[in-house]
PDB file of C-alpha atoms and ligand atoms in Angstrom:
ATOM      1  CA  MET I 201     -39.068 106.909-193.866  1.00  0.00           C
ATOM      2  CA  PRO I 202     -41.158 107.452-190.756  1.00  0.00           C
ATOM      3  CA  VAL I 203     -42.399 110.755-189.464  1.00  0.00           C
ATOM      4  CA  VAL I 204     -40.266 111.574-186.428  1.00  0.00           C
ATOM      5  CA  PRO I 205     -40.331 114.361-183.854  1.00  0.00           C
ATOM      6  CA  GLY I 206     -38.025 117.236-184.778  1.00  0.00           C
ATOM      7  CA  LYS I 207     -37.146 120.481-183.021  1.00  0.00           C
ATOM      8  CA  GLY I 208     -39.836 121.823-180.746  1.00  0.00           C
ATOM      9  CA  GLY I 209     -41.450 118.394-181.023  1.00  0.00           C
ATOM     10  CA  LEU I 210     -42.681 119.291-184.518  1.00  0.00           C
ATOM     11  CA  PRO I 211     -43.039 116.289-186.841  1.00  0.00           C
ATOM     12  CA  LYS I 212     -40.668 115.921-189.774  1.00  0.00           C
ATOM     13  CA  VAL I 213     -40.031 113.439-192.566  1.00  0.00           C
ATOM     14  CA  VAL I 214     -36.446 112.214-193.066  1.00  0.00           C
ATOM     15  CA  LEU I 215     -35.369 111.165-196.578  1.00  0.00           C
ATOM     16  CA  SER I 216     -32.160 109.492-197.690  1.00  0.00           C
ATOM     17  CA  SER I 217     -30.699 108.152-200.903  1.00  0.00           C
ATOM     18  CA  GLY I 218     -27.087 107.095-201.294  1.00  0.00           C
ATOM     19  CA  GLU I 219     -24.880 110.079-200.338  1.00  0.00           C
ATOM     20  CA  ALA I 220     -27.830 112.449-199.905  1.00  0.00           C
ATOM     21  CA  SER I 221     -30.349 113.116-197.159  1.00  0.00           C
ATOM     22  CA  ALA I 222     -33.115 115.649-196.532  1.00  0.00           C
ATOM     23  CA  GLU I 223     -35.543 116.649-193.798  1.00  0.00           C
ATOM     24  CA  LEU I 224     -38.976 118.173-194.300  1.00  0.00           C
ATOM     25  CA  TYR I 225     -41.075 119.584-191.460  1.00  0.00           C
ATOM     26  CA  LEU I 226     -44.836 119.211-191.786  1.00  0.00           C
ATOM     27  CA  HIS I 227     -44.997 122.779-190.450  1.00  0.00           C
ATOM     28  CA  GLY I 228     -45.093 124.908-193.573  1.00  0.00           C
ATOM     29  CA  ALA I 229     -43.856 121.947-195.670  1.00  0.00           C
ATOM     30  CA  THR I 230     -40.482 123.452-194.792  1.00  0.00           C
ATOM     31  CA  LEU I 231     -37.422 121.676-196.142  1.00  0.00           C
ATOM     32  CA  THR I 232     -34.869 122.241-193.364  1.00  0.00           C
ATOM     33  CA  SER I 233     -31.978 120.063-194.479  1.00  0.00           C
ATOM     34  CA  TRP I 234     -30.466 118.838-197.739  1.00  0.00           C
ATOM     35  CA  LYS I 235     -27.090 117.170-197.362  1.00  0.00           C
ATOM     36  CA  VAL I 236     -24.866 115.759-200.100  1.00  0.00           C
ATOM     37  CA  GLY I 237     -21.843 113.807-198.954  1.00  0.00           C
ATOM     38  CA  GLY I 238     -22.548 114.964-195.411  1.00  0.00           C
ATOM     39  CA  GLU I 239     -22.362 118.681-196.387  1.00  0.00           C
ATOM     40  CA  GLU I 240     -25.403 120.752-195.327  1.00  0.00           C
ATOM     41  CA  LEU I 241     -26.495 122.883-198.291  1.00  0.00           C
ATOM     42  CA  LEU I 242     -29.424 124.722-196.714  1.00  0.00           C
ATOM     43  CA  PHE I 243     -29.262 127.460-194.107  1.00  0.00           C
ATOM     44  CA  VAL I 244     -31.576 127.460-191.104  1.00  0.00           C
ATOM     45  CA  SER I 245     -31.138 130.310-188.658  1.00  0.00           C
ATOM     46  CA  PRO I 246     -29.732 129.182-185.311  1.00  0.00           C
ATOM     47  CA  LYS I 247     -32.446 131.433-183.882  1.00  0.00           C
ATOM     48  CA  ALA I 248     -35.264 129.859-185.895  1.00  0.00           C
ATOM     49  CA  LEU I 249     -38.389 129.277-183.846  1.00  0.00           C
ATOM     50  CA  TYR I 250     -40.039 125.872-184.124  1.00  0.00           C
ATOM     51  CA  ALA I 251     -43.251 127.249-182.654  1.00  0.00           C
ATOM     52  CA  PRO I 252     -46.308 127.453-184.920  1.00  0.00           C
ATOM     53  CA  PRO I 253     -47.695 129.557-186.384  1.00  0.00           C
ATOM     54  CA  LYS I 254     -44.302 131.271-186.747  1.00  0.00           C
ATOM     55  CA  ALA I 255     -42.609 130.139-189.963  1.00  0.00           C
ATOM     56  CA  ILE I 256     -39.238 128.408-189.619  1.00  0.00           C
ATOM     57  CA  ARG I 257     -36.530 130.953-190.550  1.00  0.00           C
ATOM     58  CA  GLY I 258     -34.586 129.178-193.241  1.00  0.00           C
ATOM     59  CA  GLY I 259     -34.574 126.042-195.342  1.00  0.00           C
ATOM     60  CA  VAL I 260     -37.274 126.211-198.008  1.00  0.00           C
ATOM     61  CA  PRO I 261     -40.691 127.335-196.752  1.00  0.00           C
ATOM     62  CA  ALA I 262     -43.632 127.323-199.168  1.00  0.00           C
ATOM     63  CA  CYS I 263     -45.116 130.734-199.996  1.00  0.00           C
ATOM     64  CA  PHE I 264     -48.838 130.523-200.913  1.00  0.00           C
ATOM     65  CA  PRO I 265     -51.406 131.952-201.767  1.00  0.00           C
ATOM     66  CA  GLN I 266     -49.112 134.907-202.252  1.00  0.00           C
ATOM     67  CA  PHE I 267     -45.460 135.756-202.531  1.00  0.00           C
ATOM     68  CA  ALA I 268     -44.491 138.789-200.429  1.00  0.00           C
ATOM     69  CA  MET I 269     -47.485 141.156-200.514  1.00  0.00           C
ATOM     70  CA  LEU I 270     -48.480 140.236-204.070  1.00  0.00           C
ATOM     71  CA  GLY I 271     -51.989 139.256-203.026  1.00  0.00           C
ATOM     72  CA  PRO I 272     -54.875 140.262-200.734  1.00  0.00           C
ATOM     73  CA  LEU I 273     -53.559 138.807-197.466  1.00  0.00           C
ATOM     74  CA  GLN I 274     -52.000 140.938-194.755  1.00  0.00           C
ATOM     75  CA  ALA I 275     -49.637 138.055-194.004  1.00  0.00           C
ATOM     76  CA  GLN I 276     -46.440 138.386-196.057  1.00  0.00           C
ATOM     77  CA  HIS I 277     -45.872 135.232-198.110  1.00  0.00           C
ATOM     78  CA  GLY I 278     -49.343 133.911-197.274  1.00  0.00           C
ATOM     79  CA  PHE I 279     -50.270 131.210-194.750  1.00  0.00           C
ATOM     80  CA  ALA I 280     -48.956 127.922-196.212  1.00  0.00           C
ATOM     81  CA  ARG I 281     -45.594 128.278-194.414  1.00  0.00           C
ATOM     82  CA  ASN I 282     -47.370 128.848-191.083  1.00  0.00           C
ATOM     83  CA  THR I 283     -49.720 125.878-191.334  1.00  0.00           C
ATOM     84  CA  GLU I 284     -49.432 122.149-190.554  1.00  0.00           C
ATOM     85  CA  TRP I 285     -49.410 119.960-193.661  1.00  0.00           C
ATOM     86  CA  GLN I 286     -50.213 116.239-193.712  1.00  0.00           C
ATOM     87  CA  VAL I 287     -48.185 113.331-195.098  1.00  0.00           C
ATOM     88  CA  ALA I 288     -49.910 111.804-198.125  1.00  0.00           C
ATOM     89  CA  GLU I 289     -47.085 109.526-199.283  1.00  0.00           C
ATOM     90  CA  GLU I 290     -43.686 108.699-197.824  1.00  0.00           C
ATOM     91  CA  GLY I 291     -40.837 106.589-199.086  1.00  0.00           C
ATOM     92  CA  ALA I 292     -37.146 106.281-198.358  1.00  0.00           C
ATOM     93  CA  ALA I 293     -36.107 108.962-200.870  1.00  0.00           C
ATOM     94  CA  SER I 294     -39.326 110.862-201.516  1.00  0.00           C
ATOM     95  CA  CYS I 295     -42.507 112.099-199.892  1.00  0.00           C
ATOM     96  CA  ARG I 296     -45.625 114.066-200.676  1.00  0.00           C
ATOM     97  CA  LEU I 297     -47.263 116.465-198.226  1.00  0.00           C
ATOM     98  CA  VAL I 298     -50.763 117.875-198.610  1.00  0.00           C
ATOM     99  CA  LEU I 299     -52.479 120.988-197.264  1.00  0.00           C
ATOM    100  CA  GLU I 300     -56.215 121.390-197.766  1.00  0.00           C
ATOM    101  CA  SER I 301     -58.207 124.563-197.204  1.00  0.00           C
ATOM    102  CA  SER I 302     -59.834 124.798-193.798  1.00  0.00           C
ATOM    103  CA  GLU I 303     -62.023 127.161-191.836  1.00  0.00           C
ATOM    104  CA  ALA I 304     -58.852 128.982-190.796  1.00  0.00           C
ATOM    105  CA  THR I 305     -57.578 129.435-194.338  1.00  0.00           C
ATOM    106  CA  LEU I 306     -61.021 130.217-195.771  1.00  0.00           C
ATOM    107  CA  ALA I 307     -61.351 132.967-193.177  1.00  0.00           C
ATOM    108  CA  GLN I 308     -58.196 134.564-194.596  1.00  0.00           C
ATOM    109  CA  TRP I 309     -58.697 133.675-198.267  1.00  0.00           C
ATOM    110  CA  PRO I 310     -62.142 132.576-199.499  1.00  0.00           C
ATOM    111  CA  HIS I 311     -60.989 129.906-201.904  1.00  0.00           C
ATOM    112  CA  PRO I 312     -61.112 126.106-201.341  1.00  0.00           C
ATOM    113  CA  PHE I 313     -57.849 124.507-202.458  1.00  0.00           C
ATOM    114  CA  ARG I 314     -55.551 121.531-202.113  1.00  0.00           C
ATOM    115  CA  LEU I 315     -51.779 121.995-202.097  1.00  0.00           C
ATOM    116  CA  GLU I 316     -49.320 119.194-202.664  1.00  0.00           C
ATOM    117  CA  MET I 317     -45.581 119.379-202.006  1.00  0.00           C
ATOM    118  CA  ALA I 318     -43.600 116.516-203.501  1.00  0.00           C
ATOM    119  CA  VAL I 319     -39.931 116.237-202.513  1.00  0.00           C
ATOM    120  CA  SER I 320     -37.577 113.633-203.931  1.00  0.00           C
ATOM    121  CA  LEU I 321     -33.861 112.891-203.773  1.00  0.00           C
ATOM    122  CA  HIS I 322     -32.348 111.914-207.128  1.00  0.00           C
ATOM    123  CA  ALA I 323     -29.223 110.023-208.122  1.00  0.00           C
ATOM    124  CA  GLY I 324     -26.066 111.954-207.327  1.00  0.00           C
ATOM    125  CA  GLY I 325     -27.770 113.892-204.571  1.00  0.00           C
ATOM    126  CA  ALA I 326     -29.987 116.262-206.575  1.00  0.00           C
ATOM    127  CA  LEU I 327     -33.220 117.242-204.873  1.00  0.00           C
ATOM    128  CA  GLN I 328     -36.519 118.113-206.562  1.00  0.00           C
ATOM    129  CA  GLN I 329     -39.463 119.977-205.122  1.00  0.00           C
ATOM    130  CA  GLU I 330     -42.787 120.176-206.920  1.00  0.00           C
ATOM    131  CA  LEU I 331     -45.663 122.379-205.753  1.00  0.00           C
ATOM    132  CA  THR I 332     -49.149 121.571-207.057  1.00  0.00           C
ATOM    133  CA  VAL I 333     -52.200 123.766-206.508  1.00  0.00           C
ATOM    134  CA  VAL I 334     -55.719 122.415-207.129  1.00  0.00           C
ATOM    135  CA  ASN I 335     -58.740 124.713-207.194  1.00  0.00           C
ATOM    136  CA  THR I 336     -61.279 122.552-205.345  1.00  0.00           C
ATOM    137  CA  GLY I 337     -63.845 125.351-205.232  1.00  0.00           C
ATOM    138  CA  GLU I 338     -66.544 126.391-207.654  1.00  0.00           C
ATOM    139  CA  GLN I 339     -65.104 129.842-208.356  1.00  0.00           C
ATOM    140  CA  ALA I 340     -61.968 130.886-210.185  1.00  0.00           C
ATOM    141  CA  MET I 341     -58.956 131.749-208.023  1.00  0.00           C
ATOM    142  CA  GLU I 342     -55.698 133.681-208.499  1.00  0.00           C
ATOM    143  CA  PHE I 343     -52.483 133.248-206.498  1.00  0.00           C
ATOM    144  CA  THR I 344     -48.763 133.936-206.491  1.00  0.00           C
ATOM    145  CA  ALA I 345     -46.301 131.479-204.971  1.00  0.00           C
ATOM    146  CA  ALA I 346     -42.635 130.739-204.319  1.00  0.00           C
ATOM    147  CA  LEU I 347     -40.256 128.180-202.854  1.00  0.00           C
ATOM    148  CA  HIS I 348     -38.337 130.483-200.520  1.00  0.00           C
ATOM    149  CA  THR I 349     -34.908 128.869-200.450  1.00  0.00           C
ATOM    150  CA  TYR I 350     -32.143 129.798-197.987  1.00  0.00           C
ATOM    151  CA  PHE I 351     -28.916 128.318-199.353  1.00  0.00           C
ATOM    152  CA  SER I 352     -25.876 127.982-197.106  1.00  0.00           C
ATOM    153  CA  VAL I 353     -22.778 129.884-198.286  1.00  0.00           C
ATOM    154  CA  SER I 354     -19.281 130.094-196.792  1.00  0.00           C
ATOM    155  CA  ASP I 355     -19.785 133.871-196.591  1.00  0.00           C
ATOM    156  CA  VAL I 356     -22.096 136.191-198.479  1.00  0.00           C
ATOM    157  CA  SER I 357     -19.020 138.013-199.838  1.00  0.00           C
ATOM    158  CA  ASN I 358     -18.049 134.781-201.650  1.00  0.00           C
ATOM    159  CA  ALA I 359     -21.466 134.333-203.245  1.00  0.00           C
ATOM    160  CA  SER I 360     -22.536 135.272-206.769  1.00  0.00           C
ATOM    161  CA  VAL I 361     -25.674 134.427-208.737  1.00  0.00           C
ATOM    162  CA  VAL I 362     -25.198 133.695-212.446  1.00  0.00           C
ATOM    163  CA  GLY I 363     -27.823 133.688-215.203  1.00  0.00           C
ATOM    164  CA  LEU I 364     -29.780 136.883-214.600  1.00  0.00           C
ATOM    165  CA  LYS I 365     -27.783 139.333-216.730  1.00  0.00           C
ATOM    166  CA  GLY I 366     -29.910 141.601-218.930  1.00  0.00           C
ATOM    167  CA  LEU I 367     -33.149 140.807-217.126  1.00  0.00           C
ATOM    168  CA  GLN I 368     -35.622 143.291-215.714  1.00  0.00           C
ATOM    169  CA  TYR I 369     -35.979 143.131-211.955  1.00  0.00           C
ATOM    170  CA  VAL I 370     -38.002 144.853-209.271  1.00  0.00           C
ATOM    171  CA  ASP I 371     -35.863 146.124-206.407  1.00  0.00           C
ATOM    172  CA  ASN I 372     -38.112 145.167-203.484  1.00  0.00           C
ATOM    173  CA  THR I 373     -36.341 147.639-201.213  1.00  0.00           C
ATOM    174  CA  SER I 374     -37.460 150.599-203.349  1.00  0.00           C
ATOM    175  CA  GLY I 375     -40.132 149.237-205.699  1.00  0.00           C
ATOM    176  CA  SER I 376     -38.164 150.530-208.655  1.00  0.00           C
ATOM    177  CA  THR I 377     -37.682 148.452-211.815  1.00  0.00           C
ATOM    178  CA  SER I 378     -34.244 148.177-213.437  1.00  0.00           C
ATOM    179  CA  THR I 379     -32.380 146.044-215.929  1.00  0.00           C
ATOM    180  CA  ASP I 380     -29.453 144.099-214.555  1.00  0.00           C
ATOM    181  CA  ALA I 381     -26.386 144.873-216.676  1.00  0.00           C
ATOM    182  CA  ALA I 382     -23.956 143.024-214.395  1.00  0.00           C
ATOM    183  CA  ASP I 383     -22.537 139.642-215.350  1.00  0.00           C
ATOM    184  CA  VAL I 384     -23.388 138.254-211.888  1.00  0.00           C
ATOM    185  CA  VAL I 385     -25.376 139.341-208.838  1.00  0.00           C
ATOM    186  CA  THR I 386     -23.201 140.012-205.792  1.00  0.00           C
ATOM    187  CA  PHE I 387     -24.081 141.160-202.270  1.00  0.00           C
ATOM    188  CA  PRO I 388     -22.261 144.343-201.264  1.00  0.00           C
ATOM    189  CA  GLY I 389     -25.286 145.242-199.109  1.00  0.00           C
ATOM    190  CA  GLU I 390     -28.974 144.354-198.825  1.00  0.00           C
ATOM    191  CA  VAL I 391     -30.141 142.754-202.068  1.00  0.00           C
ATOM    192  CA  ASP I 392     -33.838 142.012-202.516  1.00  0.00           C
ATOM    193  CA  ARG I 393     -34.772 141.587-206.166  1.00  0.00           C
ATOM    194  CA  THR I 394     -37.513 139.842-208.111  1.00  0.00           C
ATOM    195  CA  TYR I 395     -36.256 139.009-211.599  1.00  0.00           C
ATOM    196  CA  ILE I 396     -39.073 138.929-214.125  1.00  0.00           C
ATOM    197  CA  ALA I 397     -39.294 135.995-216.559  1.00  0.00           C
ATOM    198  CA  ALA I 398     -36.011 134.515-215.323  1.00  0.00           C
ATOM    199  CA  PRO I 399     -34.380 131.639-217.211  1.00  0.00           C
ATOM    200  CA  ALA I 400     -34.965 128.054-216.144  1.00  0.00           C
ATOM    201  CA  ALA I 401     -31.320 127.563-215.066  1.00  0.00           C
ATOM    202  CA  ILE I 402     -29.753 129.811-212.417  1.00  0.00           C
ATOM    203  CA  LYS I 403     -26.450 129.201-210.624  1.00  0.00           C
ATOM    204  CA  LEU I 404     -25.304 130.159-207.131  1.00  0.00           C
ATOM    205  CA  ARG I 405     -21.515 130.147-206.978  1.00  0.00           C
ATOM    206  CA  ASP I 406     -19.547 130.082-203.723  1.00  0.00           C
ATOM    207  CA  SER I 407     -15.876 130.923-204.251  1.00  0.00           C
ATOM    208  CA  GLY I 408     -15.202 130.059-200.611  1.00  0.00           C
ATOM    209  CA  ARG I 409     -16.218 126.445-201.150  1.00  0.00           C
ATOM    210  CA  ASN I 410     -15.310 126.368-204.844  1.00  0.00           C
ATOM    211  CA  SER I 411     -18.825 125.104-205.454  1.00  0.00           C
ATOM    212  CA  VAL I 412     -21.848 125.784-207.593  1.00  0.00           C
ATOM    213  CA  LEU I 413     -25.504 125.108-206.848  1.00  0.00           C
ATOM    214  CA  LEU I 414     -27.698 124.854-209.924  1.00  0.00           C
ATOM    215  CA  LEU I 415     -31.411 125.542-209.800  1.00  0.00           C
ATOM    216  CA  HIS I 416     -33.486 124.290-212.703  1.00  0.00           C
ATOM    217  CA  LYS I 417     -37.023 125.641-212.413  1.00  0.00           C
ATOM    218  CA  ARG I 418     -40.107 124.655-214.406  1.00  0.00           C
ATOM    219  CA  GLY I 419     -43.421 126.470-214.226  1.00  0.00           C
ATOM    220  CA  PHE I 420     -42.147 129.274-211.965  1.00  0.00           C
ATOM    221  CA  ALA I 421     -41.632 132.315-214.223  1.00  0.00           C
ATOM    222  CA  ASP I 422     -39.600 134.501-211.877  1.00  0.00           C
ATOM    223  CA  ALA I 423     -36.628 134.325-209.556  1.00  0.00           C
ATOM    224  CA  VAL I 424     -36.022 136.176-206.292  1.00  0.00           C
ATOM    225  CA  VAL I 425     -32.566 136.934-204.897  1.00  0.00           C
ATOM    226  CA  TRP I 426     -32.255 138.088-201.288  1.00  0.00           C
ATOM    227  CA  ASN I 427     -29.831 138.728-198.512  1.00  0.00           C
ATOM    228  CA  PRO I 428     -30.894 141.232-195.849  1.00  0.00           C
ATOM    229  CA  ALA I 429     -27.415 142.462-194.858  1.00  0.00           C
ATOM    230  CA  GLU I 430     -26.706 143.364-191.223  1.00  0.00           C
ATOM    231  CA  ALA I 431     -29.163 146.134-190.389  1.00  0.00           C
ATOM    232  CA  LYS I 432     -32.284 144.273-191.534  1.00  0.00           C
ATOM    233  CA  ALA I 433     -31.007 140.965-190.141  1.00  0.00           C
ATOM    234  CA  ALA I 434     -30.494 142.609-186.751  1.00  0.00           C
ATOM    235  CA  SER I 435     -34.162 143.642-186.786  1.00  0.00           C
ATOM    236  CA  MET I 436     -35.284 140.038-187.295  1.00  0.00           C
ATOM    237  CA  GLY I 437     -35.559 138.253-183.945  1.00  0.00           C
ATOM    238  CA  ASP I 438     -35.188 134.821-185.509  1.00  0.00           C
ATOM    239  CA  LEU I 439     -32.076 135.770-187.482  1.00  0.00           C
ATOM    240  CA  GLY I 440     -30.000 138.492-185.814  1.00  0.00           C
ATOM    241  CA  ALA I 441     -26.892 140.436-186.858  1.00  0.00           C
ATOM    242  CA  GLU I 442     -24.597 137.481-186.307  1.00  0.00           C
ATOM    243  CA  HIS I 443     -25.998 135.062-188.843  1.00  0.00           C
ATOM    244  CA  TRP I 444     -26.880 136.976-192.027  1.00  0.00           C
ATOM    245  CA  ARG I 445     -23.557 136.265-193.736  1.00  0.00           C
ATOM    246  CA  GLY I 446     -24.239 132.541-193.954  1.00  0.00           C
ATOM    247  CA  PHE I 447     -26.940 132.435-196.615  1.00  0.00           C
ATOM    248  CA  VAL I 448     -28.267 133.649-199.923  1.00  0.00           C
ATOM    249  CA  CYS I 449     -31.867 133.158-201.046  1.00  0.00           C
ATOM    250  CA  VAL I 450     -32.351 132.231-204.706  1.00  0.00           C
ATOM    251  CA  GLU I 451     -36.046 131.476-205.048  1.00  0.00           C
ATOM    252  CA  ALA I 452     -38.208 130.100-207.828  1.00  0.00           C
ATOM    253  CA  ALA I 453     -41.323 132.261-207.792  1.00  0.00           C
ATOM    254  CA  GLN I 454     -44.513 133.001-209.675  1.00  0.00           C
ATOM    255  CA  ALA I 455     -44.667 136.622-208.670  1.00  0.00           C
ATOM    256  CA  ARG I 456     -44.078 139.716-210.783  1.00  0.00           C
ATOM    257  CA  SER I 457     -44.742 137.920-214.071  1.00  0.00           C
ATOM    258  CA  GLY I 458     -48.317 137.667-212.922  1.00  0.00           C
ATOM    259  CA  ALA I 459     -50.597 135.612-210.748  1.00  0.00           C
ATOM    260  CA  VAL I 460     -51.726 132.139-211.737  1.00  0.00           C
ATOM    261  CA  ALA I 461     -55.449 132.012-212.603  1.00  0.00           C
ATOM    262  CA  LEU I 462     -57.187 128.686-211.999  1.00  0.00           C
ATOM    263  CA  ALA I 463     -60.792 127.935-212.954  1.00  0.00           C
ATOM    264  CA  ALA I 464     -62.830 125.632-210.738  1.00  0.00           C
ATOM    265  CA  GLY I 465     -61.324 122.149-210.727  1.00  0.00           C
ATOM    266  CA  GLN I 466     -58.116 123.197-212.525  1.00  0.00           C
ATOM    267  CA  ARG I 467     -54.609 122.447-211.223  1.00  0.00           C
ATOM    268  CA  TRP I 468     -51.180 124.070-211.589  1.00  0.00           C
ATOM    269  CA  SER I 469     -47.785 122.539-210.902  1.00  0.00           C
ATOM    270  CA  ALA I 470     -44.305 123.996-210.832  1.00  0.00           C
ATOM    271  CA  SER I 471     -41.019 122.450-209.778  1.00  0.00           C
ATOM    272  CA  VAL I 472     -37.377 123.132-209.067  1.00  0.00           C
ATOM    273  CA  GLU I 473     -34.485 120.701-209.204  1.00  0.00           C
ATOM    274  CA  TYR I 474     -31.412 121.645-207.129  1.00  0.00           C
ATOM    275  CA  GLU I 475     -28.007 120.167-208.003  1.00  0.00           C
ATOM    276  CA  TYR I 476     -24.771 120.787-206.111  1.00  0.00           C
ATOM    277  CA  ASP I 477     -21.204 120.332-207.322  1.00  0.00           C
ATOM    278  CA  HIS I 478     -17.714 121.172-206.182  1.00  0.00           C
ATOM    279  CA  LEU I 479     -15.811 122.846-209.019  1.00  0.00           C
ATOM    280  CA  GLU I 480     -12.517 121.445-210.188  1.00  0.00           C
ATOM    281  CA  GLU I 481      -9.713 122.961-208.171  1.00  0.00           C
ATOM    282  CA  SER I 482      -8.808 126.029-210.222  1.00  0.00           C
TER     283      SER I 482
HETATM  284  O1  TA6 O 525     -37.889 136.698-200.641  1.00  0.00           O
HETATM  285  C1  TA6 O 525     -37.406 137.933-200.191  1.00  0.00           C
HETATM  286  C2  TA6 O 525     -38.395 138.527-199.191  1.00  0.00           C
HETATM  287  O2  TA6 O 525     -39.616 138.830-199.817  1.00  0.00           O
HETATM  288  C3  TA6 O 525     -37.739 139.741-198.547  1.00  0.00           C
HETATM  289  O3  TA6 O 525     -38.396 140.942-198.926  1.00  0.00           O
HETATM  290  C4  TA6 O 525     -37.852 139.470-197.046  1.00  0.00           C
HETATM  291  O4  TA6 O 525     -39.056 140.024-196.538  1.00  0.00           O
HETATM  292  C5  TA6 O 525     -37.848 137.942-197.039  1.00  0.00           C
HETATM  293  O5  TA6 O 525     -38.677 137.590-198.131  1.00  0.00           O
HETATM  294  C6  TA6 O 525     -38.235 137.301-195.731  1.00  0.00           C
HETATM  295  O6  TA6 O 525     -39.581 137.520-195.477  1.00  0.00           O
HETATM  296  P1  TA6 O 525     -40.159 137.023-194.049  1.00  0.00           P
HETATM  297  O7  TA6 O 525     -41.627 137.343-194.092  1.00  0.00           O
HETATM  298  O8  TA6 O 525     -39.874 135.544-193.948  1.00  0.00           O
HETATM  299  O9  TA6 O 525     -39.383 137.773-192.989  1.00  0.00           O
END
């Protein structure tokens, strides 16, 4: 599919396959839409700014060379989500974007690299994202990374995340480490947790839509669950107090389990497949 101008005149790739479609901005390699049967499954803030270098608030931005502040940069989540990627391959149902180190990135992080983001729509509407990191320098490098998903929910009070029971997690609001004894993660208030060594399969249930979204991650050790609740959302100019109830972030991350170490010339890949289903009427 061609590259077309999106919001703010920023270029985006449009993918489609049967009942599914997706849109991927070259800015930050940010997936901003994934529809199955016409239903939008990602959340993008109505106040999102399509104005580089600001990251698009929502969808699935790429976090590299660090997740959160788990790295040397002062920029939370690194610079990949604030930078223009290039199209390396594009087809009707898949594409591959590339970001290569530049003077600007080397000034922030002294490691030559090439990033690749491959996105493909699968039969039945599933979507897969694969992030590849190549150390194109002559020195070893370390990084953390994440695919920072914002999934649309009918209301945060209807959302629950299944599959994390019994795991250790870091509460990013306090820095404390706990073990999650609950059967599911719910959102009575701000929830910002990094689950360490999370299982490959994690489910986001929405009782309001009688639906379940399955994430199947490979290569990402951890999982992050986040909703800011009203007070923090109100402090975010590109979100605001009126929109925080419409999403839950369930992110595949290589974060608290430890940074990835790559020797010169080595590569690392990790992927997530997202599947969406409506549950049988109960
Ligand atoms: O993934 C959760 C998180 O790390 C939260 O702590 C919150 O900061 C969120 O990311 C959004 O970060 P951003 O830099 O996009 O405002």
